[in-house]
PDB file of C-alpha atoms in Angstrom:
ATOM      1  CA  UNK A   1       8.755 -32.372 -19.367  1.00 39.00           C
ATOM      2  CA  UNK A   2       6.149 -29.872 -18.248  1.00 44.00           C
ATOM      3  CA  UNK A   3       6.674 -27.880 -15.530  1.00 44.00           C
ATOM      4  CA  UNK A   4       2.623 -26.833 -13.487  1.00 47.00           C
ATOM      5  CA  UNK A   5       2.228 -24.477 -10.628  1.00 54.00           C
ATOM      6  CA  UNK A   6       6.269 -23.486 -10.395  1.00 63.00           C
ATOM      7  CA  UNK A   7       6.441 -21.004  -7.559  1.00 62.00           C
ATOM      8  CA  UNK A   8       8.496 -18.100  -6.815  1.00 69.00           C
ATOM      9  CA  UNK A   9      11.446 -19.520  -4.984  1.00 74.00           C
ATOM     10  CA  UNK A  10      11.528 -22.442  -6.549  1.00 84.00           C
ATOM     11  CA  UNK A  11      15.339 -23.241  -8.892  1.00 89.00           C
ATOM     12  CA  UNK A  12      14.872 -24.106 -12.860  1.00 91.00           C
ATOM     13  CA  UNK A  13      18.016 -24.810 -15.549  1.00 93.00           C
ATOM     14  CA  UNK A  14      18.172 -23.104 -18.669  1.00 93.00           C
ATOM     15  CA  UNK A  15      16.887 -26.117 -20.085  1.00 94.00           C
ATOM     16  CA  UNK A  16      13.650 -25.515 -18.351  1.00 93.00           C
ATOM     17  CA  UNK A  17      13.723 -22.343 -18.751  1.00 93.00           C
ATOM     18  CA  UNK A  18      14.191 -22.675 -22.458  1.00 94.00           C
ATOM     19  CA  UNK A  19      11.166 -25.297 -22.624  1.00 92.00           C
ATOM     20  CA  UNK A  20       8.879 -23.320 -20.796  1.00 90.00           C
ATOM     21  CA  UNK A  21       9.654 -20.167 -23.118  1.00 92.00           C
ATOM     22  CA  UNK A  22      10.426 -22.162 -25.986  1.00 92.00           C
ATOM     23  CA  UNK A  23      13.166 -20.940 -26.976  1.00 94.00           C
ATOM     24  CA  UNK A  24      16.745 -22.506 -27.570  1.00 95.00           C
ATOM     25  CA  UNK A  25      18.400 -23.578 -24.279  1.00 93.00           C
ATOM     26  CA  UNK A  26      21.507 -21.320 -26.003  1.00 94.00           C
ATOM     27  CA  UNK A  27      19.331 -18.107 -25.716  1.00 95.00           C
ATOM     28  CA  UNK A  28      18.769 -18.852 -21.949  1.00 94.00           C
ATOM     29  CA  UNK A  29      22.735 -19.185 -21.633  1.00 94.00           C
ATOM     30  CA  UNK A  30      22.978 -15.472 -23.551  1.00 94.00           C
ATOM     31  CA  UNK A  31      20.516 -13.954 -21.597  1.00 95.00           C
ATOM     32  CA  UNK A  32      22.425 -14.966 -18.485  1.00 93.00           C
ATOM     33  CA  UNK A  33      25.832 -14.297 -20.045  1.00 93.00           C
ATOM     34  CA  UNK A  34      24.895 -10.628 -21.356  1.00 92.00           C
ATOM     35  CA  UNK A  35      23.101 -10.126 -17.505  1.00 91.00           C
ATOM     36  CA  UNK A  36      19.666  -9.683 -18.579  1.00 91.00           C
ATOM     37  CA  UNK A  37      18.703 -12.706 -16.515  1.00 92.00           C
ATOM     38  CA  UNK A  38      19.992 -13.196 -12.968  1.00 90.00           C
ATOM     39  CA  UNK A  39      21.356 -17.185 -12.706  1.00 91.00           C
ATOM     40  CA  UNK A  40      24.053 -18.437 -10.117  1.00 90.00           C
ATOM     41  CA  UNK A  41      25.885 -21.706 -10.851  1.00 90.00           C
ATOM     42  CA  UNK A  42      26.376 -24.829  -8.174  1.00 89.00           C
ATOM     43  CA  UNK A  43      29.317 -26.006  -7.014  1.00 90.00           C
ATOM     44  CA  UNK A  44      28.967 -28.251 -10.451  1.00 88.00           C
ATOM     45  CA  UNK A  45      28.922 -25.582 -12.238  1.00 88.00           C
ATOM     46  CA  UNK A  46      25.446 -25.706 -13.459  1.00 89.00           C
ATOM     47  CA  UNK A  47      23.456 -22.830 -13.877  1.00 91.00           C
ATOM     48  CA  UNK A  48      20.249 -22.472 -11.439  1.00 94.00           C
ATOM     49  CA  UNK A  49      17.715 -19.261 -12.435  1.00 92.00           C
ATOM     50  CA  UNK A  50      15.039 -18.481  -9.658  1.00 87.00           C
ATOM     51  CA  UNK A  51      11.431 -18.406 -11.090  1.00 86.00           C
ATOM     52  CA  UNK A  52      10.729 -14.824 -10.012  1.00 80.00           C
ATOM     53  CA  UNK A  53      14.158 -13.407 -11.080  1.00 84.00           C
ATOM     54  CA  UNK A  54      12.481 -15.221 -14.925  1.00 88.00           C
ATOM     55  CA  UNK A  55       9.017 -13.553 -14.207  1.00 83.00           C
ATOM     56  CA  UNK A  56      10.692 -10.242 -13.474  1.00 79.00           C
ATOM     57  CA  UNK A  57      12.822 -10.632 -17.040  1.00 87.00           C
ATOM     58  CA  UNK A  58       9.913 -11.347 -18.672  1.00 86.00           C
ATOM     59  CA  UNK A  59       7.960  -8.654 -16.963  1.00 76.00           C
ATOM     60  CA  UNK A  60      10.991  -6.122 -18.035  1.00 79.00           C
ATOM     61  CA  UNK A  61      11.113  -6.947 -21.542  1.00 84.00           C
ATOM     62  CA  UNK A  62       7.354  -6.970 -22.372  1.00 82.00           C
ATOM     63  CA  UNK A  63       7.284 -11.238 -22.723  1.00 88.00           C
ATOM     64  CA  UNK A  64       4.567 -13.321 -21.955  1.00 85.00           C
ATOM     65  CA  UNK A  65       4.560 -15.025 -18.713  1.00 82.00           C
ATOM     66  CA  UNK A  66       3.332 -18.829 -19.712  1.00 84.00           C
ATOM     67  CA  UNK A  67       0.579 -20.287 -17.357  1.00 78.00           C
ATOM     68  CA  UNK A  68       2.870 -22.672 -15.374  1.00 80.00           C
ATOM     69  CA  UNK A  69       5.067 -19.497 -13.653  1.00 80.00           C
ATOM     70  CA  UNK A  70       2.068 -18.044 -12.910  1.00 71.00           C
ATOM     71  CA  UNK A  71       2.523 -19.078  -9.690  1.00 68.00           C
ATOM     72  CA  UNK A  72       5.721 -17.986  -9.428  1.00 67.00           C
ATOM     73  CA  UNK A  73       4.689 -14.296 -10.355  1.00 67.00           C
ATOM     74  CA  UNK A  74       2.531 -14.063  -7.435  1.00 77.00           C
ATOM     75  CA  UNK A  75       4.460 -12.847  -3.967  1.00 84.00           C
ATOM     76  CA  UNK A  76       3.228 -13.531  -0.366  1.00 88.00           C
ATOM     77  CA  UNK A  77       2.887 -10.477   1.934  1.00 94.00           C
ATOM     78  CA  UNK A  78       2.386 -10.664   6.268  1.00 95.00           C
ATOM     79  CA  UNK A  79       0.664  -7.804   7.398  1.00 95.00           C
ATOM     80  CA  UNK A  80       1.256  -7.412  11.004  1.00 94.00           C
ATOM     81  CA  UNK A  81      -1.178  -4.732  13.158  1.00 93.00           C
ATOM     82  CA  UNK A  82      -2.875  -4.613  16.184  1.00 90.00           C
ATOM     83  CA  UNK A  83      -5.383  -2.497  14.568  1.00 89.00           C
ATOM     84  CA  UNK A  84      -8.093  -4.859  13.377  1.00 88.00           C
ATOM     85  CA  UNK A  85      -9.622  -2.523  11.062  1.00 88.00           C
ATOM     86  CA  UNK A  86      -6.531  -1.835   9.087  1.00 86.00           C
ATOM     87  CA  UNK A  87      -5.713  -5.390   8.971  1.00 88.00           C
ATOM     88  CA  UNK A  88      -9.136  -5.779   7.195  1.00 90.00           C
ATOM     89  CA  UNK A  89      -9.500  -2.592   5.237  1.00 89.00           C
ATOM     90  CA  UNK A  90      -5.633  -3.605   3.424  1.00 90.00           C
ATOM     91  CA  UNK A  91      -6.997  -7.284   3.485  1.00 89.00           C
ATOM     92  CA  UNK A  92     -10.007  -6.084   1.131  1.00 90.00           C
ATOM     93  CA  UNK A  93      -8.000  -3.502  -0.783  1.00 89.00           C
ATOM     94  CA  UNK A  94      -5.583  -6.059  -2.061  1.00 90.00           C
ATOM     95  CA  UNK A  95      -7.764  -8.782  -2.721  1.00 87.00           C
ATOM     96  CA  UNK A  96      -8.622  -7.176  -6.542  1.00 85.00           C
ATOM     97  CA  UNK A  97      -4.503  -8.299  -6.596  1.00 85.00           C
ATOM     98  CA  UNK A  98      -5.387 -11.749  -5.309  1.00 82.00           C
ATOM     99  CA  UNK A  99      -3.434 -12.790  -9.309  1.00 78.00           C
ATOM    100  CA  UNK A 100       0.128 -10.884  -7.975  1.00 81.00           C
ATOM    101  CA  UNK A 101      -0.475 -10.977  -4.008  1.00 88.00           C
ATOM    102  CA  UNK A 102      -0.970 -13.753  -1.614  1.00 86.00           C
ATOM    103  CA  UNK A 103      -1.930 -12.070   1.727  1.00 92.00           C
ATOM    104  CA  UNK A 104      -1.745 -13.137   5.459  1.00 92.00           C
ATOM    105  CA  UNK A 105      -2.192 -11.180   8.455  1.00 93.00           C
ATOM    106  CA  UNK A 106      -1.735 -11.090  12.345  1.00 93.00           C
ATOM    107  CA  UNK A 107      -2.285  -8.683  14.977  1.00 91.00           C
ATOM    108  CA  UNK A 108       0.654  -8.848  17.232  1.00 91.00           C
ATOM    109  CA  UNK A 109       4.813  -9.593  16.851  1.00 92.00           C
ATOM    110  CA  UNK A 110       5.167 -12.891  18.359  1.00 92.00           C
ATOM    111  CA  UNK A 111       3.129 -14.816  15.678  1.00 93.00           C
ATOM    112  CA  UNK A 112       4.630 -12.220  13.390  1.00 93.00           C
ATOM    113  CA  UNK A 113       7.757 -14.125  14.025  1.00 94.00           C
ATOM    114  CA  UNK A 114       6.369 -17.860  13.978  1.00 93.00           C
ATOM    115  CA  UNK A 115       4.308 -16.569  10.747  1.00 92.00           C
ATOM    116  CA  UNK A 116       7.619 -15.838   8.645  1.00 92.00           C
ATOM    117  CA  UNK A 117       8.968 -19.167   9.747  1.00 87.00           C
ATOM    118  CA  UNK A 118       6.192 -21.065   8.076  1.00 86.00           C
ATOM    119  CA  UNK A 119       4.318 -18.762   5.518  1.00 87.00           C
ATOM    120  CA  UNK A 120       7.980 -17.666   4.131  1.00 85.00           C
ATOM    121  CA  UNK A 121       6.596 -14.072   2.789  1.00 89.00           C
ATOM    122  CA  UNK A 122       8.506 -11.768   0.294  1.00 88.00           C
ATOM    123  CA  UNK A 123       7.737  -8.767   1.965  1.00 92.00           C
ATOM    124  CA  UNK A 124       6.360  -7.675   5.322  1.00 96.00           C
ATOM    125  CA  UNK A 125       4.142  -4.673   5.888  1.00 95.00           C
ATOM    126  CA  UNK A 126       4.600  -3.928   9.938  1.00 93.00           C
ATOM    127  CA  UNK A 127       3.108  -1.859  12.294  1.00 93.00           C
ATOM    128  CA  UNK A 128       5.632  -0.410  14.689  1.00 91.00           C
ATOM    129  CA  UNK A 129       3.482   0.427  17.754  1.00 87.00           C
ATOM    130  CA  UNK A 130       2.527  -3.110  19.072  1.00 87.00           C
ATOM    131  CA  UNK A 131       1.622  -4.591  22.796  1.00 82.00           C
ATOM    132  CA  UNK A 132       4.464  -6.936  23.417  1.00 82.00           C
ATOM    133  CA  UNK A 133       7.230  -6.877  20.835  1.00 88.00           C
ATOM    134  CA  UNK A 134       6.988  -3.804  18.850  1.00 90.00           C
ATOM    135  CA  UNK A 135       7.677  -3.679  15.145  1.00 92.00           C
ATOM    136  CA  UNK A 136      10.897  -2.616  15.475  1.00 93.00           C
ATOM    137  CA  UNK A 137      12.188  -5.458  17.640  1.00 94.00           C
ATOM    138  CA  UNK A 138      10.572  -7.213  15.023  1.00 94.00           C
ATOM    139  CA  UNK A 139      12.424  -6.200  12.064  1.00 95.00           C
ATOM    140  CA  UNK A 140      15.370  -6.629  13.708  1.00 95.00           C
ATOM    141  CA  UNK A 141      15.039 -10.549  14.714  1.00 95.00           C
ATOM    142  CA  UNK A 142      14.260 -10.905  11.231  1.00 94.00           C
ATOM    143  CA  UNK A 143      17.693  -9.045   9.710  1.00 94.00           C
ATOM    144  CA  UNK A 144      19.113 -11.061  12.393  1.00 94.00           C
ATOM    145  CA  UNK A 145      18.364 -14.506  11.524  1.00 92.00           C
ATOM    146  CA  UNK A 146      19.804 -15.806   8.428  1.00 88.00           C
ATOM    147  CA  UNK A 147      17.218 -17.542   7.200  1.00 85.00           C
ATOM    148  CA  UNK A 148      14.739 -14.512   7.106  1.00 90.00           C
ATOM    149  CA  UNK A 149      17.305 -11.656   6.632  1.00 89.00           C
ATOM    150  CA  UNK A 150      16.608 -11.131   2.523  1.00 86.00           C
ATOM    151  CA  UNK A 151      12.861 -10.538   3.451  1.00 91.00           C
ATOM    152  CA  UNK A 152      11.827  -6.989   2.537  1.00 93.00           C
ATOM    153  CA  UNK A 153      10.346  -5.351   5.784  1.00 96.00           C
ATOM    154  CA  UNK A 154       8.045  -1.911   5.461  1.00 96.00           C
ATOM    155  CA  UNK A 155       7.517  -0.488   8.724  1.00 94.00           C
ATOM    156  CA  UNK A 156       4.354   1.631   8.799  1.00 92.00           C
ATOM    157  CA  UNK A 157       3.246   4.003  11.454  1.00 90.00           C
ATOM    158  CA  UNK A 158       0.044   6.563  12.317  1.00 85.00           C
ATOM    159  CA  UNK A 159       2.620   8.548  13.996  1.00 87.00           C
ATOM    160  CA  UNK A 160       5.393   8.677  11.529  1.00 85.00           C
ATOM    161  CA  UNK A 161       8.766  11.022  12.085  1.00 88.00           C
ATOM    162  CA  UNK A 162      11.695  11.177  10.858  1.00 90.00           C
ATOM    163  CA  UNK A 163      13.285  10.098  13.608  1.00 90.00           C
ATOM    164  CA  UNK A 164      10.995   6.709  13.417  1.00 89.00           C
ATOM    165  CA  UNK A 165      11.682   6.687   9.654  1.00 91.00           C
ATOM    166  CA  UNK A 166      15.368   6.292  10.958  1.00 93.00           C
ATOM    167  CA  UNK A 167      15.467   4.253  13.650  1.00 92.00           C
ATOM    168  CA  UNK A 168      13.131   2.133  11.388  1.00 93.00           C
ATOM    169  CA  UNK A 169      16.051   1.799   8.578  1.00 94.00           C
ATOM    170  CA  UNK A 170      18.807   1.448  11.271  1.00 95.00           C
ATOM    171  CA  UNK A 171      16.726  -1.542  12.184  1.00 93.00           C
ATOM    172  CA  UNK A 172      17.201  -2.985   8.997  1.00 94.00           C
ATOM    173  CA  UNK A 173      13.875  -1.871   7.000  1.00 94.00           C
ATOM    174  CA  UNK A 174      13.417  -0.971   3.372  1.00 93.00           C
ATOM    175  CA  UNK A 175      11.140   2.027   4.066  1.00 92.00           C
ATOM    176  CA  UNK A 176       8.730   3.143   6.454  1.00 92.00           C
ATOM    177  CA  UNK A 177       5.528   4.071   5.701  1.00 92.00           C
ATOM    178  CA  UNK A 178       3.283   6.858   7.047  1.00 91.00           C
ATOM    179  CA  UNK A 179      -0.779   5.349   7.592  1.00 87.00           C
ATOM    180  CA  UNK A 180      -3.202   5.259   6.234  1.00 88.00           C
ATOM    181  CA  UNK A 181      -1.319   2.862   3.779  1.00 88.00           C
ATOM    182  CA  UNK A 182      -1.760   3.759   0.061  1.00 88.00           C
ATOM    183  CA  UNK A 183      -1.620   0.312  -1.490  1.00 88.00           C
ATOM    184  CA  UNK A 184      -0.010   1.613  -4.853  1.00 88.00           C
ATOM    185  CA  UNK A 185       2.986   2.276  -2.952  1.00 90.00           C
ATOM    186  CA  UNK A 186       2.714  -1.065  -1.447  1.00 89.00           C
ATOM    187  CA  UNK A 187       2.446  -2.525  -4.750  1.00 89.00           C
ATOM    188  CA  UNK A 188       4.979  -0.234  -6.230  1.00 88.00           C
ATOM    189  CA  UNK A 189       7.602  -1.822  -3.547  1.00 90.00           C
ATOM    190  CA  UNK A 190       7.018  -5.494  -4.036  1.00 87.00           C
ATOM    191  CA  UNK A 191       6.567  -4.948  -8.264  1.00 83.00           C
ATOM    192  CA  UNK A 192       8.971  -2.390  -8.978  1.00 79.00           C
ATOM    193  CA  UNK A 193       9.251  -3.763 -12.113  1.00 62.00           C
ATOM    194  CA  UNK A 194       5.233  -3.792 -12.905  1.00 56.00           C
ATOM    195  CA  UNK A 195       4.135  -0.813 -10.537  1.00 49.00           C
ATOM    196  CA  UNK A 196       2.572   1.208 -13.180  1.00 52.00           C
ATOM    197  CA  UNK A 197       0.386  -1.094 -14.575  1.00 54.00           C
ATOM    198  CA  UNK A 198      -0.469  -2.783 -10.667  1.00 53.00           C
ATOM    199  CA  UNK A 199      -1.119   1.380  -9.672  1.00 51.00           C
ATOM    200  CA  UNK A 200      -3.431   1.285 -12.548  1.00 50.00           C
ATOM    201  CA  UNK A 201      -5.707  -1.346 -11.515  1.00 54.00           C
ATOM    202  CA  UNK A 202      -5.358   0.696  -8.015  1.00 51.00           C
ATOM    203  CA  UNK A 203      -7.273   2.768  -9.089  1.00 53.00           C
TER     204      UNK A 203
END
């Protein structure tokens, strides 16, 4: 069977896995058993292996990625800001990534929130200091709802603290950022297992 455009989320077996490497189905089963490859098993007791968590083995043991996962190496990033020429200066600094990054953006917290819901990002690069709901508030809907509580949120800031930097973790971020944003750290954060060679093409 072959397996086209497999994206990041979506759930393969080891047999699939094993065709689209081809390798043994066996191997797959090692790889999983020894814990170089992140699986779960269903109430069957079947083992399931995410597409990324496969990119990111290959990734960290120097194999090819074949052209069907692909797909599933790129990740989707919401960048929200009120401050339209950041939103386009990122926009056009990560579009050389266009491969690894699929970007969407908004200017304000409320379609920050219905944006999540329906363009299901990895990550989400967030201004704090927004009319309406800030980017706080923000963040913390998200780590509140259960559906959108494993998405990695970066709270940024022009006015960055370390108080902010804490109340910004307290609200359930992975790091806050000082602006301007240095993509390479961006890309460092969603790729940590490719940032060197993502910084590289940075620069």
């Amino acid at each position: 069977m072959k397996l086209v455009k497999i994206v990041s989320d979506q759930l393969l077996t080891s047999s699939e896995v094993g065709e689209l490497l081809q390798v043994n189905p066996s191997s797959v089963k090692k790889w999983v058993d020894d814990g170089l490859l992140i699986a779960f098993r269903t109430p069957g007791g079947h083992r399931r292996i995410r597409a990324a968590d496969l990119v990111t083995f290959l990734v960290r043991h120097d194999m090819p990625i074949p052209a069907d996962l692909q797909d599933a190496a790129k990740k989707r990033l919401l960048i929200v800001d009120d401050e339209v020429d950041q939103l386009k200066a990122l926009s056009r600094s990560l579009k050389r990534f266009a491969d690894k990054v699929e970007v969407t953006t908004t200017s304000n917290g409320i379609d920050a929130l219905v944006l999540v819901g329906s363009f299901h990002p990895h990550a989400v690069l967030l201004d704090v200091y927004m009319p309406g709901i800030d980017g706080l508030e923000v963040c913390r809907r998200l780590k509140k709802n259960p559906a959108t509580k494993d998405v990695a949120v970066y709270v940024v800031s022009g006015a960055f603290t370390s108080a902010l930097e804490q109340k910004a973790l307290e609200a359930g971020a992975v790091k806050c950022l000082p602006k301007p944003i240095d993509v390479r750290v961006v890309l460092s954060l969603m790729f940590p297992a490719r940032g060197g060679e993502l910084e590289a093409r940075a620069q």
